[in-house]
XYZ file of C-alpha atoms in Angstrom:
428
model
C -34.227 2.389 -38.568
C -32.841 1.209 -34.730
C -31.201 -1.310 -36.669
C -29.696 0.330 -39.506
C -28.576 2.813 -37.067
C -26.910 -0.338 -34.577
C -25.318 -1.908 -37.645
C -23.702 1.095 -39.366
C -22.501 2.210 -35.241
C -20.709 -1.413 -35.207
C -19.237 -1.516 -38.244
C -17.844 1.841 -37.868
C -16.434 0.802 -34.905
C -14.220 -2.012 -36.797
C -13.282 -0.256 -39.422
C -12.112 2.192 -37.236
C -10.384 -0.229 -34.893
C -8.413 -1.197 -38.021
C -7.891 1.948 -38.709
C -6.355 2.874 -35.732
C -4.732 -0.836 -35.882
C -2.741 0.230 -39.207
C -1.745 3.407 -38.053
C 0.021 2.248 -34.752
C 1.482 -0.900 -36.371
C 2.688 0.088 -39.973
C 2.513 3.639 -40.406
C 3.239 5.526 -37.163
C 6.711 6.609 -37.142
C 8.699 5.957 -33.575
C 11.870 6.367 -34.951
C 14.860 9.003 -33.355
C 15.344 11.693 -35.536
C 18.785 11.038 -36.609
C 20.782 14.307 -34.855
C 19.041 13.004 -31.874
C 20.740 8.799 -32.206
C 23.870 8.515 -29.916
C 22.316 11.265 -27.548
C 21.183 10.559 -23.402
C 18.052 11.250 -25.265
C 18.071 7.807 -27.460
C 16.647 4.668 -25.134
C 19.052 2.636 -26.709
C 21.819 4.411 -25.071
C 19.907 3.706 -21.313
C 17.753 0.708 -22.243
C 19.132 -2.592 -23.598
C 17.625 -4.811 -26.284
C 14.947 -6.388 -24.503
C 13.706 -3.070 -23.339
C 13.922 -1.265 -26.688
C 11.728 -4.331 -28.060
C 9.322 -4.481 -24.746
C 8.714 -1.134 -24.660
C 7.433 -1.044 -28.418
C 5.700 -4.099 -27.862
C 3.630 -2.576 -24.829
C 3.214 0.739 -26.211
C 1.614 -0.252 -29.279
C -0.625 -2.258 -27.481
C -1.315 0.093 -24.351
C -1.788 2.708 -27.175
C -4.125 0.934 -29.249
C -6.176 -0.225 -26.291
C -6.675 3.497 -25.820
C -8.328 4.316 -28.589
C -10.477 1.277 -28.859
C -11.873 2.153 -25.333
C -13.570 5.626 -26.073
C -15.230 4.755 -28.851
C -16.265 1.764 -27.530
C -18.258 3.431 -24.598
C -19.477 5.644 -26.660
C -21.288 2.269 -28.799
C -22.681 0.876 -25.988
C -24.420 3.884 -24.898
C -25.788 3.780 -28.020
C -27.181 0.058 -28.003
C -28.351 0.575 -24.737
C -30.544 3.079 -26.025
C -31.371 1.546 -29.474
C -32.443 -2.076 -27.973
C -34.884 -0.558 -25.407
C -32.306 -0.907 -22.362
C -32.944 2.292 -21.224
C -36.806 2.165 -21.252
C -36.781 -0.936 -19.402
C -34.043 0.503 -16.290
C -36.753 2.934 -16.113
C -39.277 0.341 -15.942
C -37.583 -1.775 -13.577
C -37.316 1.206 -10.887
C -40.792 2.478 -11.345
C -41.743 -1.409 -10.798
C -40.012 -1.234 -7.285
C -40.812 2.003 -5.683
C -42.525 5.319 -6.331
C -39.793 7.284 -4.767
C -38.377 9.581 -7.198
C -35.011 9.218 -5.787
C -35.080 5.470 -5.511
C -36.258 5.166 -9.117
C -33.258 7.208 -10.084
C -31.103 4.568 -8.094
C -32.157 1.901 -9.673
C -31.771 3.113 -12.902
C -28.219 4.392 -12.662
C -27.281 0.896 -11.002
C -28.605 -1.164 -13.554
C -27.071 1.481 -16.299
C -23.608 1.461 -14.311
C -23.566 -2.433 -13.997
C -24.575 -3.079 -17.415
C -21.595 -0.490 -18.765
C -19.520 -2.312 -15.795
C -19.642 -5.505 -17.668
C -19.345 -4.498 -20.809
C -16.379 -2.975 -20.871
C -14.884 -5.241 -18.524
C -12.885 -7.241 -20.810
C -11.215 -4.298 -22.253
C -10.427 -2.940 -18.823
C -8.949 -6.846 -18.068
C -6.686 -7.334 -20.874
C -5.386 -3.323 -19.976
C -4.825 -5.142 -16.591
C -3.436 -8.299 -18.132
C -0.952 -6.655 -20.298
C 0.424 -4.569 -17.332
C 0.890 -8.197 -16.148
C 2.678 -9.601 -18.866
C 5.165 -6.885 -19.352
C 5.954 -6.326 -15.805
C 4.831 -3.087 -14.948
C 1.787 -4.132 -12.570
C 2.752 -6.132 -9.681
C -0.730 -5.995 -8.285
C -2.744 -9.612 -7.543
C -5.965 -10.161 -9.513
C -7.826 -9.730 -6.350
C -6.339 -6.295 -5.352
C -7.040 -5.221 -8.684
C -10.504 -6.467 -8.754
C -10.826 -4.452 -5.278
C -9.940 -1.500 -6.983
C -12.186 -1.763 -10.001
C -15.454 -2.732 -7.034
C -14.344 0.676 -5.614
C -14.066 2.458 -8.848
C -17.812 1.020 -9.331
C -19.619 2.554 -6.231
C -17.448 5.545 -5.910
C -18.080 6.573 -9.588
C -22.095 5.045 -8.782
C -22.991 7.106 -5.815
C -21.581 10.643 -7.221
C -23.230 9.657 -10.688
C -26.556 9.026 -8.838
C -26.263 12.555 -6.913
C -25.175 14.318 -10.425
C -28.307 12.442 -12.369
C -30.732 13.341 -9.970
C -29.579 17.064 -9.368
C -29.330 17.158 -13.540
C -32.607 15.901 -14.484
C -34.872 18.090 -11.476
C -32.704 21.143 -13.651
C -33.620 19.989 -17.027
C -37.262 19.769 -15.548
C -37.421 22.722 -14.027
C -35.903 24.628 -16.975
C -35.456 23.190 -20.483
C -33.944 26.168 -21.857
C -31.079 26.915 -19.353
C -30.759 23.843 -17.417
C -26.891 23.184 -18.905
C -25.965 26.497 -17.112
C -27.572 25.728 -13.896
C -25.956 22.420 -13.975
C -22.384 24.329 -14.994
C -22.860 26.867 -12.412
C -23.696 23.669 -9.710
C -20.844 22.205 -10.983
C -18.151 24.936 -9.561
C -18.547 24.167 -6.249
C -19.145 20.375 -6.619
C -15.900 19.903 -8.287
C -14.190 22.063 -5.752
C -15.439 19.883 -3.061
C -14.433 17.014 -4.605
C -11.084 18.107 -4.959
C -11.016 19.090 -1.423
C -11.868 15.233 -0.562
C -9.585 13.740 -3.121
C -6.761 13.514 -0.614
C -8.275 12.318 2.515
C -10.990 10.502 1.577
C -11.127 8.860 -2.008
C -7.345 8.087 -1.813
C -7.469 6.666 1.016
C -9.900 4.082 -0.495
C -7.473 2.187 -2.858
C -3.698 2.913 -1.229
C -2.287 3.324 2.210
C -0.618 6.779 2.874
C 2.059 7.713 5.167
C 4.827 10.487 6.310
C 8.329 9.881 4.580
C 9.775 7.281 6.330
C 13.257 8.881 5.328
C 13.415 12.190 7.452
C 16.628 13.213 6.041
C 15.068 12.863 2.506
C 11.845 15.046 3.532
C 14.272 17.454 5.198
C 15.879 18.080 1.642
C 12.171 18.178 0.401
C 11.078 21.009 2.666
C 13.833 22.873 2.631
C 13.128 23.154 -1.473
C 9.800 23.724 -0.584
C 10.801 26.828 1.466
C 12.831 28.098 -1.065
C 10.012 28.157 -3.004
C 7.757 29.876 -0.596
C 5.551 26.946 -0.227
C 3.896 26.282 3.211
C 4.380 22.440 3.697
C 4.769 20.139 6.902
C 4.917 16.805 5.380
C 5.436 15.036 2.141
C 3.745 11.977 1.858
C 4.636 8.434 0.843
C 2.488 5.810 -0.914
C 2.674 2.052 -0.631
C 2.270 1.336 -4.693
C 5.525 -1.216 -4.902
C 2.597 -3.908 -3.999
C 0.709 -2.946 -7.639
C 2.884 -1.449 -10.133
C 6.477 -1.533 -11.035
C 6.525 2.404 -12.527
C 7.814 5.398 -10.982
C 5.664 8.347 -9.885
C 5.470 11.490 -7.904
C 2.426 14.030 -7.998
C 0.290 16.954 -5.582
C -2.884 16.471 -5.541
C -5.617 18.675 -3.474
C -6.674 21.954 -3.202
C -6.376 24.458 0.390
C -5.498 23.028 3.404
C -5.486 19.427 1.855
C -2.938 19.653 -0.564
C -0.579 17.168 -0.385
C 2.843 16.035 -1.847
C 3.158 12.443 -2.388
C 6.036 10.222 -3.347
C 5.335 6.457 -5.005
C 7.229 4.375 -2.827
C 8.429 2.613 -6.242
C 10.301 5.933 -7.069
C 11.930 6.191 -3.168
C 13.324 2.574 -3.794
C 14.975 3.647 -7.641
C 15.903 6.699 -7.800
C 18.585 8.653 -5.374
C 18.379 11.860 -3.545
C 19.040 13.964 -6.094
C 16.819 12.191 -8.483
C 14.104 12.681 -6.326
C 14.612 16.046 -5.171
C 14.268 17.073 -8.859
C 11.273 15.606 -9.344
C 9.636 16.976 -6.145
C 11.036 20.713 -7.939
C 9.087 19.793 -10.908
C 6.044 19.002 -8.707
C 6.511 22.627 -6.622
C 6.792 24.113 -9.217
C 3.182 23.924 -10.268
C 1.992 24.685 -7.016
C 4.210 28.209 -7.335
C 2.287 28.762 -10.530
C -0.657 27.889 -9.761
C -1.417 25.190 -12.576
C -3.859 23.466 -10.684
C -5.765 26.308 -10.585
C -5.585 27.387 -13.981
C -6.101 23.592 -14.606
C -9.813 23.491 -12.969
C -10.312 27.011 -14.682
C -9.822 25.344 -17.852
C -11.836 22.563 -17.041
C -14.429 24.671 -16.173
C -14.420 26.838 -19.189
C -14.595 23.727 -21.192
C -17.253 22.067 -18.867
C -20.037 25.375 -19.672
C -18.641 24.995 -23.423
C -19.521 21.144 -23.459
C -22.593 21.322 -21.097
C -23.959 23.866 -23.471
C -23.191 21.797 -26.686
C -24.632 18.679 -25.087
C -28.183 20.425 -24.675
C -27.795 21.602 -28.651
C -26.984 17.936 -29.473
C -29.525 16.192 -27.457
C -32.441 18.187 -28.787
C -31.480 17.405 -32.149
C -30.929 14.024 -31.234
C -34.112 13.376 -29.959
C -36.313 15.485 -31.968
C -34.802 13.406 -34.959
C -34.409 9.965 -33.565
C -36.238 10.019 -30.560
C -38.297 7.286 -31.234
C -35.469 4.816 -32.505
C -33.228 5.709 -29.470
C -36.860 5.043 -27.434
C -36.376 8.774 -25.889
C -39.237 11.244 -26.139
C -38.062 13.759 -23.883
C -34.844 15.546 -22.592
C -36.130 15.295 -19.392
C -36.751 11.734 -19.349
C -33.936 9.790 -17.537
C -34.321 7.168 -20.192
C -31.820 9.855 -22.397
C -29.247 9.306 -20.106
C -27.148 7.051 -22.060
C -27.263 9.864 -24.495
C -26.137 12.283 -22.672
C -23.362 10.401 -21.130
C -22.403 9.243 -24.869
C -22.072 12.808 -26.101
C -20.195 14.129 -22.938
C -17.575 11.149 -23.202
C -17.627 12.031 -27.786
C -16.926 15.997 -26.629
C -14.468 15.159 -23.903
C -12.487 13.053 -26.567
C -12.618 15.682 -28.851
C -11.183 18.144 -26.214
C -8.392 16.286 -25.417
C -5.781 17.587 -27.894
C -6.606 20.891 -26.635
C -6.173 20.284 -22.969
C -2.938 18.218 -23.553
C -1.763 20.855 -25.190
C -1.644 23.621 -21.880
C -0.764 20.354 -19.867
C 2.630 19.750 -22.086
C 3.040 23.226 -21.794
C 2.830 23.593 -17.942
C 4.755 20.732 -17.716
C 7.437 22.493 -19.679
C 7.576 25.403 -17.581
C 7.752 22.889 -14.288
C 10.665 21.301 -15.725
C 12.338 24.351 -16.327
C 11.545 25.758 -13.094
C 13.023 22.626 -11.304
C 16.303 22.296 -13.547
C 16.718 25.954 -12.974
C 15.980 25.123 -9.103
C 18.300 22.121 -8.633
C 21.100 22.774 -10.741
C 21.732 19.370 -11.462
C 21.121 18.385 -15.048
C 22.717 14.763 -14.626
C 20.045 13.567 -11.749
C 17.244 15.274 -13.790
C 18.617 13.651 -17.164
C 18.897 9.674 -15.233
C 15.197 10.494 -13.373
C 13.579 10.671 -16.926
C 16.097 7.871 -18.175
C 14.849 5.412 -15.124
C 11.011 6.551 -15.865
C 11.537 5.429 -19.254
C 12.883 2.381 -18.084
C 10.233 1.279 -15.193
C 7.446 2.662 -16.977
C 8.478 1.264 -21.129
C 7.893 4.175 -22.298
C 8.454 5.137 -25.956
C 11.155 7.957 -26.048
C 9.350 9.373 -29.407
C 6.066 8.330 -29.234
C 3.386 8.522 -32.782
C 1.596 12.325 -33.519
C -1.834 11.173 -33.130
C -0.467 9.555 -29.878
C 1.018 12.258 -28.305
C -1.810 14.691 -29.540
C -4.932 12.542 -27.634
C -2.338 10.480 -24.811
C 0.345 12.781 -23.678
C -0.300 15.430 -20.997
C 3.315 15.780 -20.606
C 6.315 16.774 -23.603
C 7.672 13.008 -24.985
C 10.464 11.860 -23.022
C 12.764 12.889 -26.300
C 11.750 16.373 -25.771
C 12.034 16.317 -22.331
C 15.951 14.975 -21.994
C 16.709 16.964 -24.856
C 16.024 20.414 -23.252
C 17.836 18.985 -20.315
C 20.655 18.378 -22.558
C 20.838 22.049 -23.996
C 20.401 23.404 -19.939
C 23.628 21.238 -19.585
C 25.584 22.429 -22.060
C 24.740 25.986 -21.373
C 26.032 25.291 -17.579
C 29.199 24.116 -18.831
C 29.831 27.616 -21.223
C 28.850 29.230 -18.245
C 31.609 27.232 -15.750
C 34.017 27.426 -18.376
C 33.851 31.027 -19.363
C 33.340 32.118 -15.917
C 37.385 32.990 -13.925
């Protein structure tokens, strides 16, 4: 029955890679509505041949990469159960010590590295086609770097989280998934707090804007809108990538605004001070906060769903996935296989309030600014540094996008401009 159940995972796998193949390839539709051809809204009227062709090119590929990836984690969870992997990463750290915390160690190590090099050819050729289309500047090296530092981070809070989750499970098999949501709250909170000043840190050098003048403008928007920042914050990412990016990340007294150096170098004042409007403006309301609220909600939701699943799982096929008990750390791989299935599955729904915040930030920072011509060229030159399709495929936008499609983004920016001209021209 392990493997029937192997085989049929697999081949599902392909056919659904071709699937998915097809759709972005030969059926997805990219192309501009036609009232929207000839508008600042079209790429071809900001991007030249090459670029139109490039940025199909790498989108396609980028795209399809994506949604080979998930499933593909979710397989080898799978096999790693089905061919005994699991049992024997038990094995191996029962072998070495009797320390219930080192055993737990050693599993998730071997379980991490195993994963690690699995899906390191996928996570290569994401790297490599960066490469090849210019938008990653960064040296194999640095990026291997990264990707070490991604590996332990990602290992040691995994180890704490596996070790917390399975004394719950043991300690109560009926409620354990809202222990673990309720441990969660102030776990993710923390981590948040940290994100700034200590995991940042890790992969990029931060720094005060070098351009005083530039961080004057930025505060003085920042007063305007009530918030209480000292500094805005500049990244040295010209040394990895070639796109443009701005973001606030943090929660309390370590939020932080931070500008991509990249973006400081392309775009002008005005540019940037409309993209640092957009970023306020979900600080004023509050959509990092209704973000983790969300998350949260749909954490106890998932947690909750992943105890239903696993018991079925296991009472059912328990002894071809070579699990016998919840509790067992061997189920792991299960666990971590239906968490990443119901994450995917969320993902329209939490793009969807993303898009939508998004929406009201650019509003807010249009209505902030005034200046629909830097705010129209800022989207134009993301476009352009980041290939970005303009109108990207439905099933794209629905499982990739947490912000509207550059088309619907320029567009509204268009209508806010003609409005402010009826307005200047009616007005004495």
């Amino acid at each position: 029955m392990a493997r029937k159940i192997g085989f049929y995972a697999m081949l599902a796998y392909v056919v659904y890679g071709f699937l998915v193949y097809g759709y972005l390839f030969y059926f997805a539709d990219t192309s501009l509505p036609f009232e929207y051809q000839g508008s600042r809204a079209d790429p071809a009227t900001f991007m030249n041949a090459r670029e139109l062709m490039l940025s199909e090119e790498y989108s396609k590929i980028r795209n399809l990469m994506f949604f080979l990836s998930a499933p593909l984690e979710w397989l080898i969870y799978l096999l790693i159960l089905l061919l005994g992997l699991s049992r024997a990463f038990k094995k191996w750290g029962q072998e070495t010590t009797k320390n219930k915390f080192g055993q737990a160690a050693i599993y998730v190590i071997w379980l991490s590295f195993f994963t690690f090099l699995l899906t390191f050819p996928l996570s290569y050729l994401s790297y490599n086609l960066s490469r090849t289309y210019n938008i990653s500047t960064q040296s194999f090296p640095s990026w291997m770097k990264d990707e070490l530092i991604d590996f332990w981070v990602s290992y040691g809070m995994m180890l704490v989280i596996v070790f917390v989750l399975y004394w719950l499970i043991n300690k109560s098999r009926k409620f354990w998934w809202l222990f673990a949501w309720l441990l969660s709250i102030p776990f993710t909170l923390f981590i948040m707090f940290l994100q700034p000043v200590v995991i940042d840190p890790l992969y990029n050098d931060f720094y005060p804007l070098k351009n005083k003048e530039l961080e004057g403008k930025i505060l003085e928007l920042a007063s305007r809108a009530d918030i209480p920042a000292e500094h805005v914050f500049e990244v040295n990412m010209a040394e990895k990538t070639n796109a443009l990016n701005a973001y606030v990340t943090g929660i309390g007294t370590n939020s932080r605004i931070v500008l991509w150096d990249t973006t400081l170098n392309r775009l002008n004042d005005d540019q940037i001070l409309f993209i640092m409007a957009h970023e306020m403006a979900h600080y004023v309301e509050k959509h990092l906060y209704i973000g983790i609220a969300g998350y949260l909600l749909l954490s106890l939701v998932g947690l909750y769903l992943t105890a239903r699943v696993m018991n079925w799982a296991i009472q059912g096929y328990g002894k071809d996935l070579k699990v016998g008990d919840i509790g067992d750390i061997r189920s792991l791989p299960l666990f971590l296989m239906i968490i990443s299935m119901l994450a995917f599955a969320a993902s329209p729904l939490s793009n969807f309030v993303s898009r939508y915040q998004e929406t009201r930030a650019d509003r807010y920072a249009i209505e902030m600014t005034d200046h629909p011509e830097a705010a129209i060229t800022s989207f134009q030159e993301l476009s352009q540094a980041g290939l970005s399709q303009v109108n990207p495929p439905l099933l794209v936008k629905i499982f990739r996008y947490g912000h509207p499609t550059m088309l619907e983004r320029i567009s509204r920016l268009e209508e806010y401009e003609i409005q402010k001209r009826n307005r200047e021209a009616e007005s004495p």
